[in-house]
Amino acid sequence: MSTRTLISPAQLARPRGKRLYWVVFGLVVALFTVIFLGPMYWMVSSGFKNTQEAVQTPPTLVPESFQPDNYSQAWNVMDLASLLGNTLFYAFGALAFQLVFDVAAAYSLSKLRPVLGKAILGLMLATLMIPATVLVVPQYLTVLDVPIFERNLLNTPWAIWLPSVTNAFNIFLLKRFFDSIPRELLDAASMDGASPMRTLWSIVLPISRPILGVVSIFAIVGVWKDFLWPMLTLPDPAKQTLNVGIYSLSNGVPMNVLIAALTMASLPTLLIFLVFQRNIMSGLTAGGLKG
């Protein structure tokens, strides 16, 4: 069965068709490059400008006054080392809790088939329809005075970790991947005397590394880019995350130094995406086992 395209193979084989194709292709690539990389280039280049040139309208394409010391000044003045350490601590703590509890929940819903499992999954997915801002007030009241335990979790890592544990989207991704694992493989492990926990640890997790990588990246980036929740639950400047700390210290800081700080704050997540983009796509599109 032939597939219809915008340009037919016969037209594409002609010299004029080839030229037209490559011209359109080049324009589209250039347009999307400017749209996506333009703001990033402006932010990086503005970090090398002086204060007057950084706020100039229209902005200069190439810095006329090259000042690389802005980045070292931003690192020292805004104490980015401490803020970066706090953010890494919160991000990898949230990752550890999500891997433990979300994997257990997804494995139970997929392979152990508990009573009312479909109803529980449906209720979990329904929470994705609720805007995150609607949940801010009840979550804040919960960490302010945790039921049963009666503990105030403000200014503690638990205020960041606990709300991030029950991530319905990550549980759904994990469950879909676990559903694609052949039941025969787990039955063979059970016949060999493996318990459900042993089967999860020795069989399911090793072949689930692509989706575990995706969930790990989502968990880290989710904590890294969050602003409102850390600002509410971590008022102590010594315990704030990178985004909140930069915002708190932005008063009185020159614009070019502030832009340099924002550039350094955005680099880790950008590098994570560039390095692991193939893993992200392979994890999201993984549909099962071959062979």
PDB file of C-alpha atoms in Angstrom:
ATOM      1  CA  MET A   1       0.000   0.000   0.000  1.00  0.00           C
ATOM      2  CA  SER A   2       1.471   3.349  -1.051  1.00  0.00           C
ATOM      3  CA  THR A   3       1.712   6.253   1.384  1.00  0.00           C
ATOM      4  CA  ARG A   4       0.678   9.732   0.287  1.00  0.00           C
ATOM      5  CA  THR A   5       3.129  12.511   1.155  1.00  0.00           C
ATOM      6  CA  LEU A   6       3.255  16.252   0.598  1.00  0.00           C
ATOM      7  CA  ILE A   7       5.734  15.785  -2.250  1.00  0.00           C
ATOM      8  CA  SER A   8       5.402  12.703  -4.416  1.00  0.00           C
ATOM      9  CA  PRO A   9       8.476  10.497  -4.986  1.00  0.00           C
ATOM     10  CA  ALA A  10       8.415  11.436  -8.688  1.00  0.00           C
ATOM     11  CA  GLN A  11       8.556  15.155  -7.932  1.00  0.00           C
ATOM     12  CA  LEU A  12      11.231  14.605  -5.279  1.00  0.00           C
ATOM     13  CA  ALA A  13      13.403  12.758  -7.821  1.00  0.00           C
ATOM     14  CA  ARG A  14      13.529  15.835 -10.063  1.00  0.00           C
ATOM     15  CA  PRO A  15      16.274  18.450  -9.439  1.00  0.00           C
ATOM     16  CA  ARG A  16      13.709  21.196  -8.870  1.00  0.00           C
ATOM     17  CA  GLY A  17      11.806  19.040  -6.388  1.00  0.00           C
ATOM     18  CA  LYS A  18      14.975  18.233  -4.478  1.00  0.00           C
ATOM     19  CA  ARG A  19      15.941  21.913  -4.250  1.00  0.00           C
ATOM     20  CA  LEU A  20      12.469  22.853  -3.059  1.00  0.00           C
ATOM     21  CA  TYR A  21      12.515  20.075  -0.477  1.00  0.00           C
ATOM     22  CA  TRP A  22      15.875  21.072   1.000  1.00  0.00           C
ATOM     23  CA  VAL A  23      14.985  24.772   1.039  1.00  0.00           C
ATOM     24  CA  VAL A  24      11.766  24.096   2.958  1.00  0.00           C
ATOM     25  CA  PHE A  25      13.522  21.642   5.241  1.00  0.00           C
ATOM     26  CA  GLY A  26      16.295  24.145   6.008  1.00  0.00           C
ATOM     27  CA  LEU A  27      13.822  26.941   6.740  1.00  0.00           C
ATOM     28  CA  VAL A  28      11.801  24.758   9.108  1.00  0.00           C
ATOM     29  CA  VAL A  29      14.918  23.579  10.963  1.00  0.00           C
ATOM     30  CA  ALA A  30      16.238  27.155  11.223  1.00  0.00           C
ATOM     31  CA  LEU A  31      12.883  28.441  12.485  1.00  0.00           C
ATOM     32  CA  PHE A  32      12.546  25.832  15.213  1.00  0.00           C
ATOM     33  CA  THR A  33      16.215  26.279  16.175  1.00  0.00           C
ATOM     34  CA  VAL A  34      15.667  29.995  16.714  1.00  0.00           C
ATOM     35  CA  ILE A  35      12.445  29.417  18.639  1.00  0.00           C
ATOM     36  CA  PHE A  36      13.898  26.832  21.025  1.00  0.00           C
ATOM     37  CA  LEU A  37      17.539  27.883  21.312  1.00  0.00           C
ATOM     38  CA  GLY A  38      17.069  31.653  20.981  1.00  0.00           C
ATOM     39  CA  PRO A  39      16.006  32.240  24.616  1.00  0.00           C
ATOM     40  CA  MET A  40      18.810  29.990  25.859  1.00  0.00           C
ATOM     41  CA  TYR A  41      21.381  31.882  23.791  1.00  0.00           C
ATOM     42  CA  TRP A  42      20.033  35.210  25.061  1.00  0.00           C
ATOM     43  CA  MET A  43      20.337  34.052  28.667  1.00  0.00           C
ATOM     44  CA  VAL A  44      23.884  32.699  28.288  1.00  0.00           C
ATOM     45  CA  SER A  45      25.142  35.709  26.326  1.00  0.00           C
ATOM     46  CA  SER A  46      23.480  38.224  28.675  1.00  0.00           C
ATOM     47  CA  GLY A  47      25.455  36.699  31.517  1.00  0.00           C
ATOM     48  CA  PHE A  48      28.628  38.017  29.827  1.00  0.00           C
ATOM     49  CA  LYS A  49      27.316  41.575  29.333  1.00  0.00           C
ATOM     50  CA  ASN A  50      27.500  44.560  31.644  1.00  0.00           C
ATOM     51  CA  THR A  51      24.368  45.740  33.421  1.00  0.00           C
ATOM     52  CA  GLN A  52      23.468  48.420  30.894  1.00  0.00           C
ATOM     53  CA  GLU A  53      23.890  46.138  27.893  1.00  0.00           C
ATOM     54  CA  ALA A  54      21.954  43.288  29.569  1.00  0.00           C
ATOM     55  CA  VAL A  55      18.803  45.437  29.842  1.00  0.00           C
ATOM     56  CA  GLN A  56      19.267  47.183  26.511  1.00  0.00           C
ATOM     57  CA  THR A  57      16.378  47.128  24.033  1.00  0.00           C
ATOM     58  CA  PRO A  58      16.725  45.753  21.428  1.00  0.00           C
ATOM     59  CA  PRO A  59      19.293  43.306  22.837  1.00  0.00           C
ATOM     60  CA  THR A  60      22.694  42.954  21.231  1.00  0.00           C
ATOM     61  CA  LEU A  61      23.327  39.664  19.471  1.00  0.00           C
ATOM     62  CA  VAL A  62      26.979  39.445  20.557  1.00  0.00           C
ATOM     63  CA  PRO A  63      28.145  40.941  23.882  1.00  0.00           C
ATOM     64  CA  GLU A  64      30.019  44.187  23.239  1.00  0.00           C
ATOM     65  CA  SER A  65      31.451  44.230  26.770  1.00  0.00           C
ATOM     66  CA  PHE A  66      32.594  40.671  27.509  1.00  0.00           C
ATOM     67  CA  GLN A  67      32.617  40.101  31.295  1.00  0.00           C
ATOM     68  CA  PRO A  68      33.066  36.400  32.202  1.00  0.00           C
ATOM     69  CA  ASP A  69      33.568  37.399  35.844  1.00  0.00           C
ATOM     70  CA  ASN A  70      29.772  37.775  36.104  1.00  0.00           C
ATOM     71  CA  TYR A  71      29.455  34.013  36.499  1.00  0.00           C
ATOM     72  CA  SER A  72      32.017  33.734  39.287  1.00  0.00           C
ATOM     73  CA  GLN A  73      30.453  36.747  40.983  1.00  0.00           C
ATOM     74  CA  ALA A  74      27.000  35.150  40.768  1.00  0.00           C
ATOM     75  CA  TRP A  75      28.376  31.882  42.181  1.00  0.00           C
ATOM     76  CA  ASN A  76      29.881  33.645  45.211  1.00  0.00           C
ATOM     77  CA  VAL A  77      27.357  36.421  45.881  1.00  0.00           C
ATOM     78  CA  MET A  78      24.285  34.201  45.646  1.00  0.00           C
ATOM     79  CA  ASP A  79      25.940  31.228  47.401  1.00  0.00           C
ATOM     80  CA  LEU A  80      25.013  28.887  44.565  1.00  0.00           C
ATOM     81  CA  ALA A  81      27.170  26.065  45.940  1.00  0.00           C
ATOM     82  CA  SER A  82      25.009  25.765  49.064  1.00  0.00           C
ATOM     83  CA  LEU A  83      21.763  26.121  47.103  1.00  0.00           C
ATOM     84  CA  LEU A  84      22.931  23.526  44.590  1.00  0.00           C
ATOM     85  CA  GLY A  85      23.791  21.085  47.382  1.00  0.00           C
ATOM     86  CA  ASN A  86      20.342  21.554  48.951  1.00  0.00           C
ATOM     87  CA  THR A  87      18.603  20.972  45.632  1.00  0.00           C
ATOM     88  CA  LEU A  88      20.607  17.823  44.878  1.00  0.00           C
ATOM     89  CA  PHE A  89      19.816  16.479  48.351  1.00  0.00           C
ATOM     90  CA  TYR A  90      16.078  17.058  47.910  1.00  0.00           C
ATOM     91  CA  ALA A  91      16.051  15.758  44.317  1.00  0.00           C
ATOM     92  CA  PHE A  92      17.861  12.468  44.976  1.00  0.00           C
ATOM     93  CA  GLY A  93      15.912  11.914  48.189  1.00  0.00           C
ATOM     94  CA  ALA A  94      12.666  12.270  46.253  1.00  0.00           C
ATOM     95  CA  LEU A  95      14.078   9.925  43.607  1.00  0.00           C
ATOM     96  CA  ALA A  96      14.860   7.233  46.192  1.00  0.00           C
ATOM     97  CA  PHE A  97      11.375   7.370  47.702  1.00  0.00           C
ATOM     98  CA  GLN A  98       9.682   7.347  44.293  1.00  0.00           C
ATOM     99  CA  LEU A  99      11.667   4.347  43.080  1.00  0.00           C
ATOM    100  CA  VAL A 100      10.774   2.363  46.191  1.00  0.00           C
ATOM    101  CA  PHE A 101       7.084   3.199  46.553  1.00  0.00           C
ATOM    102  CA  ASP A 102       6.074   3.855  42.945  1.00  0.00           C
ATOM    103  CA  VAL A 103       7.711   0.652  41.702  1.00  0.00           C
ATOM    104  CA  ALA A 104       5.994  -1.318  44.471  1.00  0.00           C
ATOM    105  CA  ALA A 105       2.607   0.233  43.655  1.00  0.00           C
ATOM    106  CA  ALA A 106       2.964  -0.304  39.906  1.00  0.00           C
ATOM    107  CA  TYR A 107       4.156  -3.898  40.329  1.00  0.00           C
ATOM    108  CA  SER A 108       1.252  -4.685  42.644  1.00  0.00           C
ATOM    109  CA  LEU A 109      -1.319  -3.204  40.265  1.00  0.00           C
ATOM    110  CA  SER A 110       0.211  -4.906  37.240  1.00  0.00           C
ATOM    111  CA  LYS A 111       1.192  -8.397  38.390  1.00  0.00           C
ATOM    112  CA  LEU A 112      -0.258  -9.068  41.840  1.00  0.00           C
ATOM    113  CA  ARG A 113      -3.764  -7.929  40.801  1.00  0.00           C
ATOM    114  CA  PRO A 114      -5.140  -6.781  44.193  1.00  0.00           C
ATOM    115  CA  VAL A 115      -8.859  -6.512  44.916  1.00  0.00           C
ATOM    116  CA  LEU A 116     -10.259  -3.246  43.490  1.00  0.00           C
ATOM    117  CA  GLY A 117      -6.953  -2.708  41.710  1.00  0.00           C
ATOM    118  CA  LYS A 118      -8.606  -1.163  38.647  1.00  0.00           C
ATOM    119  CA  ALA A 119     -10.644   1.182  40.806  1.00  0.00           C
ATOM    120  CA  ILE A 120      -7.526   2.250  42.701  1.00  0.00           C
ATOM    121  CA  LEU A 121      -5.676   2.882  39.446  1.00  0.00           C
ATOM    122  CA  GLY A 122      -8.626   4.872  38.101  1.00  0.00           C
ATOM    123  CA  LEU A 123      -8.718   7.060  41.213  1.00  0.00           C
ATOM    124  CA  MET A 124      -4.970   7.611  40.985  1.00  0.00           C
ATOM    125  CA  LEU A 125      -5.230   8.674  37.345  1.00  0.00           C
ATOM    126  CA  ALA A 126      -8.142  10.949  38.207  1.00  0.00           C
ATOM    127  CA  THR A 127      -5.796  12.987  40.387  1.00  0.00           C
ATOM    128  CA  LEU A 128      -3.919  13.960  37.215  1.00  0.00           C
ATOM    129  CA  MET A 129      -7.000  15.966  36.206  1.00  0.00           C
ATOM    130  CA  ILE A 130      -6.681  18.174  39.291  1.00  0.00           C
ATOM    131  CA  PRO A 131      -4.527  21.303  38.789  1.00  0.00           C
ATOM    132  CA  ALA A 132      -1.443  21.267  40.984  1.00  0.00           C
ATOM    133  CA  THR A 133      -2.244  24.703  42.426  1.00  0.00           C
ATOM    134  CA  VAL A 134      -5.549  23.387  43.817  1.00  0.00           C
ATOM    135  CA  LEU A 135      -3.636  20.875  45.959  1.00  0.00           C
ATOM    136  CA  VAL A 136      -1.228  23.433  47.435  1.00  0.00           C
ATOM    137  CA  VAL A 137      -3.439  24.464  50.363  1.00  0.00           C
ATOM    138  CA  PRO A 138      -4.418  20.950  51.578  1.00  0.00           C
ATOM    139  CA  GLN A 139      -0.837  19.721  51.134  1.00  0.00           C
ATOM    140  CA  TYR A 140       0.505  22.702  53.079  1.00  0.00           C
ATOM    141  CA  LEU A 141      -1.942  22.133  55.922  1.00  0.00           C
ATOM    142  CA  THR A 142      -0.934  18.478  55.960  1.00  0.00           C
ATOM    143  CA  VAL A 143       2.806  19.118  56.292  1.00  0.00           C
ATOM    144  CA  LEU A 144       2.098  21.909  58.777  1.00  0.00           C
ATOM    145  CA  ASP A 145       0.481  19.390  61.132  1.00  0.00           C
ATOM    146  CA  VAL A 146       0.801  15.799  59.933  1.00  0.00           C
ATOM    147  CA  PRO A 147      -2.275  13.760  60.966  1.00  0.00           C
ATOM    148  CA  ILE A 148      -1.716  11.071  63.618  1.00  0.00           C
ATOM    149  CA  PHE A 149       1.969  11.975  64.067  1.00  0.00           C
ATOM    150  CA  GLU A 150       1.186  15.652  64.843  1.00  0.00           C
ATOM    151  CA  ARG A 151       4.512  16.873  63.492  1.00  0.00           C
ATOM    152  CA  ASN A 152       5.392  20.104  61.722  1.00  0.00           C
ATOM    153  CA  LEU A 153       7.469  19.264  58.639  1.00  0.00           C
ATOM    154  CA  LEU A 154       8.259  22.810  57.512  1.00  0.00           C
ATOM    155  CA  ASN A 155      11.959  23.432  56.915  1.00  0.00           C
ATOM    156  CA  THR A 156      12.593  19.684  56.733  1.00  0.00           C
ATOM    157  CA  PRO A 157      13.343  17.513  53.661  1.00  0.00           C
ATOM    158  CA  TRP A 158      10.181  15.523  54.381  1.00  0.00           C
ATOM    159  CA  ALA A 159       8.110  18.484  53.211  1.00  0.00           C
ATOM    160  CA  ILE A 160       9.615  17.963  49.745  1.00  0.00           C
ATOM    161  CA  TRP A 161       9.904  14.185  49.738  1.00  0.00           C
ATOM    162  CA  LEU A 162       6.507  13.040  51.012  1.00  0.00           C
ATOM    163  CA  PRO A 163       4.283  14.955  48.525  1.00  0.00           C
ATOM    164  CA  SER A 164       6.446  13.721  45.643  1.00  0.00           C
ATOM    165  CA  VAL A 165       6.193  10.022  46.546  1.00  0.00           C
ATOM    166  CA  THR A 166       2.728   9.286  45.196  1.00  0.00           C
ATOM    167  CA  ASN A 167       3.266  10.341  41.607  1.00  0.00           C
ATOM    168  CA  ALA A 168       0.340   8.961  39.638  1.00  0.00           C
ATOM    169  CA  PHE A 169       1.948   9.616  36.253  1.00  0.00           C
ATOM    170  CA  ASN A 170       5.128   7.700  37.138  1.00  0.00           C
ATOM    171  CA  ILE A 171       3.090   4.832  38.582  1.00  0.00           C
ATOM    172  CA  PHE A 172       1.092   4.681  35.352  1.00  0.00           C
ATOM    173  CA  LEU A 173       4.276   4.605  33.235  1.00  0.00           C
ATOM    174  CA  LEU A 174       5.743   1.841  35.368  1.00  0.00           C
ATOM    175  CA  LYS A 175       2.531  -0.190  35.311  1.00  0.00           C
ATOM    176  CA  ARG A 176       2.296   0.026  31.522  1.00  0.00           C
ATOM    177  CA  PHE A 177       5.839  -1.264  31.223  1.00  0.00           C
ATOM    178  CA  PHE A 178       5.246  -4.058  33.734  1.00  0.00           C
ATOM    179  CA  ASP A 179       2.103  -5.062  31.812  1.00  0.00           C
ATOM    180  CA  SER A 180       4.266  -5.690  28.741  1.00  0.00           C
ATOM    181  CA  ILE A 181       6.438  -8.248  30.555  1.00  0.00           C
ATOM    182  CA  PRO A 182       5.223 -11.749  29.579  1.00  0.00           C
ATOM    183  CA  ARG A 183       3.370 -13.532  32.342  1.00  0.00           C
ATOM    184  CA  GLU A 184       5.129 -16.761  31.402  1.00  0.00           C
ATOM    185  CA  LEU A 185       8.443 -15.300  32.549  1.00  0.00           C
ATOM    186  CA  LEU A 186       7.080 -14.605  36.021  1.00  0.00           C
ATOM    187  CA  ASP A 187       5.325 -17.974  36.187  1.00  0.00           C
ATOM    188  CA  ALA A 188       8.626 -19.713  35.413  1.00  0.00           C
ATOM    189  CA  ALA A 189      10.274 -17.832  38.282  1.00  0.00           C
ATOM    190  CA  SER A 190       7.415 -18.800  40.583  1.00  0.00           C
ATOM    191  CA  MET A 191       7.757 -22.472  39.640  1.00  0.00           C
ATOM    192  CA  ASP A 192      11.450 -22.249  40.555  1.00  0.00           C
ATOM    193  CA  GLY A 193      10.415 -21.144  44.038  1.00  0.00           C
ATOM    194  CA  ALA A 194      10.939 -17.373  43.710  1.00  0.00           C
ATOM    195  CA  SER A 195       8.701 -15.210  45.889  1.00  0.00           C
ATOM    196  CA  PRO A 196       6.982 -12.125  44.406  1.00  0.00           C
ATOM    197  CA  MET A 197       9.640  -9.899  45.998  1.00  0.00           C
ATOM    198  CA  ARG A 198      12.439 -12.066  44.611  1.00  0.00           C
ATOM    199  CA  THR A 199      10.827 -12.020  41.177  1.00  0.00           C
ATOM    200  CA  LEU A 200      10.585  -8.232  41.291  1.00  0.00           C
ATOM    201  CA  TRP A 201      14.202  -7.798  42.361  1.00  0.00           C
ATOM    202  CA  SER A 202      15.880 -10.418  40.153  1.00  0.00           C
ATOM    203  CA  ILE A 203      13.735 -10.411  37.001  1.00  0.00           C
ATOM    204  CA  VAL A 204      11.454  -7.401  36.684  1.00  0.00           C
ATOM    205  CA  LEU A 205      13.809  -4.619  37.755  1.00  0.00           C
ATOM    206  CA  PRO A 206      16.806  -5.641  35.594  1.00  0.00           C
ATOM    207  CA  ILE A 207      14.707  -5.592  32.415  1.00  0.00           C
ATOM    208  CA  SER A 208      12.955  -2.367  33.484  1.00  0.00           C
ATOM    209  CA  ARG A 209      16.037  -0.153  33.424  1.00  0.00           C
ATOM    210  CA  PRO A 210      14.772   2.009  30.500  1.00  0.00           C
ATOM    211  CA  ILE A 211      11.542   3.000  32.241  1.00  0.00           C
ATOM    212  CA  LEU A 212      13.315   3.327  35.603  1.00  0.00           C
ATOM    213  CA  GLY A 213      15.669   5.786  33.934  1.00  0.00           C
ATOM    214  CA  VAL A 214      12.741   7.809  32.637  1.00  0.00           C
ATOM    215  CA  VAL A 215      11.071   7.891  36.045  1.00  0.00           C
ATOM    216  CA  SER A 216      14.368   8.894  37.659  1.00  0.00           C
ATOM    217  CA  ILE A 217      14.805  11.813  35.280  1.00  0.00           C
ATOM    218  CA  PHE A 218      11.213  12.953  35.816  1.00  0.00           C
ATOM    219  CA  ALA A 219      11.663  12.774  39.599  1.00  0.00           C
ATOM    220  CA  ILE A 220      14.870  14.818  39.607  1.00  0.00           C
ATOM    221  CA  VAL A 221      13.645  17.427  37.144  1.00  0.00           C
ATOM    222  CA  GLY A 222      10.317  17.718  38.997  1.00  0.00           C
ATOM    223  CA  VAL A 223      12.056  18.742  42.222  1.00  0.00           C
ATOM    224  CA  TRP A 224      14.645  20.835  40.415  1.00  0.00           C
ATOM    225  CA  LYS A 225      12.171  23.057  38.573  1.00  0.00           C
ATOM    226  CA  ASP A 226       9.615  23.381  41.374  1.00  0.00           C
ATOM    227  CA  PHE A 227       9.309  26.858  42.858  1.00  0.00           C
ATOM    228  CA  LEU A 228       6.032  27.474  44.665  1.00  0.00           C
ATOM    229  CA  TRP A 229       6.082  24.447  46.980  1.00  0.00           C
ATOM    230  CA  PRO A 230       9.694  24.861  48.213  1.00  0.00           C
ATOM    231  CA  MET A 231       9.072  28.573  48.718  1.00  0.00           C
ATOM    232  CA  LEU A 232       6.125  27.789  51.025  1.00  0.00           C
ATOM    233  CA  THR A 233       7.641  24.903  52.958  1.00  0.00           C
ATOM    234  CA  LEU A 234      11.303  25.974  53.210  1.00  0.00           C
ATOM    235  CA  PRO A 235      11.321  29.564  54.542  1.00  0.00           C
ATOM    236  CA  ASP A 236      14.754  29.086  56.151  1.00  0.00           C
ATOM    237  CA  PRO A 237      17.325  30.618  53.712  1.00  0.00           C
ATOM    238  CA  ALA A 238      19.900  27.966  54.653  1.00  0.00           C
ATOM    239  CA  LYS A 239      17.591  25.159  53.474  1.00  0.00           C
ATOM    240  CA  GLN A 240      16.138  26.657  50.309  1.00  0.00           C
ATOM    241  CA  THR A 241      16.409  25.181  46.829  1.00  0.00           C
ATOM    242  CA  LEU A 242      18.224  26.755  43.908  1.00  0.00           C
ATOM    243  CA  ASN A 243      15.202  28.482  42.361  1.00  0.00           C
ATOM    244  CA  VAL A 244      13.869  29.837  45.648  1.00  0.00           C
ATOM    245  CA  GLY A 245      17.302  30.935  46.833  1.00  0.00           C
ATOM    246  CA  ILE A 246      18.014  32.884  43.656  1.00  0.00           C
ATOM    247  CA  TYR A 247      14.626  34.566  43.930  1.00  0.00           C
ATOM    248  CA  SER A 248      15.198  35.465  47.592  1.00  0.00           C
ATOM    249  CA  LEU A 249      18.656  36.920  46.916  1.00  0.00           C
ATOM    250  CA  SER A 250      17.759  38.708  43.667  1.00  0.00           C
ATOM    251  CA  ASN A 251      17.019  42.063  45.333  1.00  0.00           C
ATOM    252  CA  GLY A 252      19.958  44.402  44.900  1.00  0.00           C
ATOM    253  CA  VAL A 253      21.827  42.058  42.547  1.00  0.00           C
ATOM    254  CA  PRO A 254      22.749  43.526  39.117  1.00  0.00           C
ATOM    255  CA  MET A 255      20.689  42.157  36.254  1.00  0.00           C
ATOM    256  CA  ASN A 256      23.661  40.653  34.418  1.00  0.00           C
ATOM    257  CA  VAL A 257      24.777  38.796  37.571  1.00  0.00           C
ATOM    258  CA  LEU A 258      21.221  37.546  38.144  1.00  0.00           C
ATOM    259  CA  ILE A 259      21.015  36.263  34.570  1.00  0.00           C
ATOM    260  CA  ALA A 260      24.350  34.481  35.016  1.00  0.00           C
ATOM    261  CA  ALA A 261      22.981  32.780  38.156  1.00  0.00           C
ATOM    262  CA  LEU A 262      19.841  31.703  36.283  1.00  0.00           C
ATOM    263  CA  THR A 263      22.001  30.298  33.481  1.00  0.00           C
ATOM    264  CA  MET A 264      24.002  28.147  35.894  1.00  0.00           C
ATOM    265  CA  ALA A 265      20.811  27.009  37.621  1.00  0.00           C
ATOM    266  CA  SER A 266      19.308  25.802  34.344  1.00  0.00           C
ATOM    267  CA  LEU A 267      22.395  23.986  33.034  1.00  0.00           C
ATOM    268  CA  PRO A 268      22.097  20.741  35.085  1.00  0.00           C
ATOM    269  CA  THR A 269      18.615  19.853  33.842  1.00  0.00           C
ATOM    270  CA  LEU A 270      19.560  20.829  30.299  1.00  0.00           C
ATOM    271  CA  LEU A 271      22.599  18.571  30.422  1.00  0.00           C
ATOM    272  CA  ILE A 272      20.503  15.727  31.839  1.00  0.00           C
ATOM    273  CA  PHE A 273      18.143  15.982  28.880  1.00  0.00           C
ATOM    274  CA  LEU A 274      20.917  16.202  26.283  1.00  0.00           C
ATOM    275  CA  VAL A 275      22.782  13.229  27.726  1.00  0.00           C
ATOM    276  CA  PHE A 276      19.775  10.986  28.377  1.00  0.00           C
ATOM    277  CA  GLN A 277      17.378  12.008  25.597  1.00  0.00           C
ATOM    278  CA  ARG A 278      17.737   8.609  23.881  1.00  0.00           C
ATOM    279  CA  ASN A 279      17.055   6.850  27.169  1.00  0.00           C
ATOM    280  CA  ILE A 280      13.955   8.982  27.684  1.00  0.00           C
ATOM    281  CA  MET A 281      12.534   8.115  24.276  1.00  0.00           C
ATOM    282  CA  SER A 282      13.438   4.424  24.506  1.00  0.00           C
ATOM    283  CA  GLY A 283      11.891   4.187  27.969  1.00  0.00           C
ATOM    284  CA  LEU A 284       8.657   5.873  26.908  1.00  0.00           C
ATOM    285  CA  THR A 285       8.311   3.766  23.768  1.00  0.00           C
ATOM    286  CA  ALA A 286       9.430   0.447  25.244  1.00  0.00           C
ATOM    287  CA  GLY A 287       6.585  -1.961  24.703  1.00  0.00           C
ATOM    288  CA  GLY A 288       7.842  -5.320  25.838  1.00  0.00           C
ATOM    289  CA  LEU A 289      10.433  -7.988  25.344  1.00  0.00           C
ATOM    290  CA  LYS A 290      11.819  -9.374  22.135  1.00  0.00           C
ATOM    291  CA  GLY A 291      12.636 -12.945  21.435  1.00  0.00           C
TER     292      GLY A 291
END
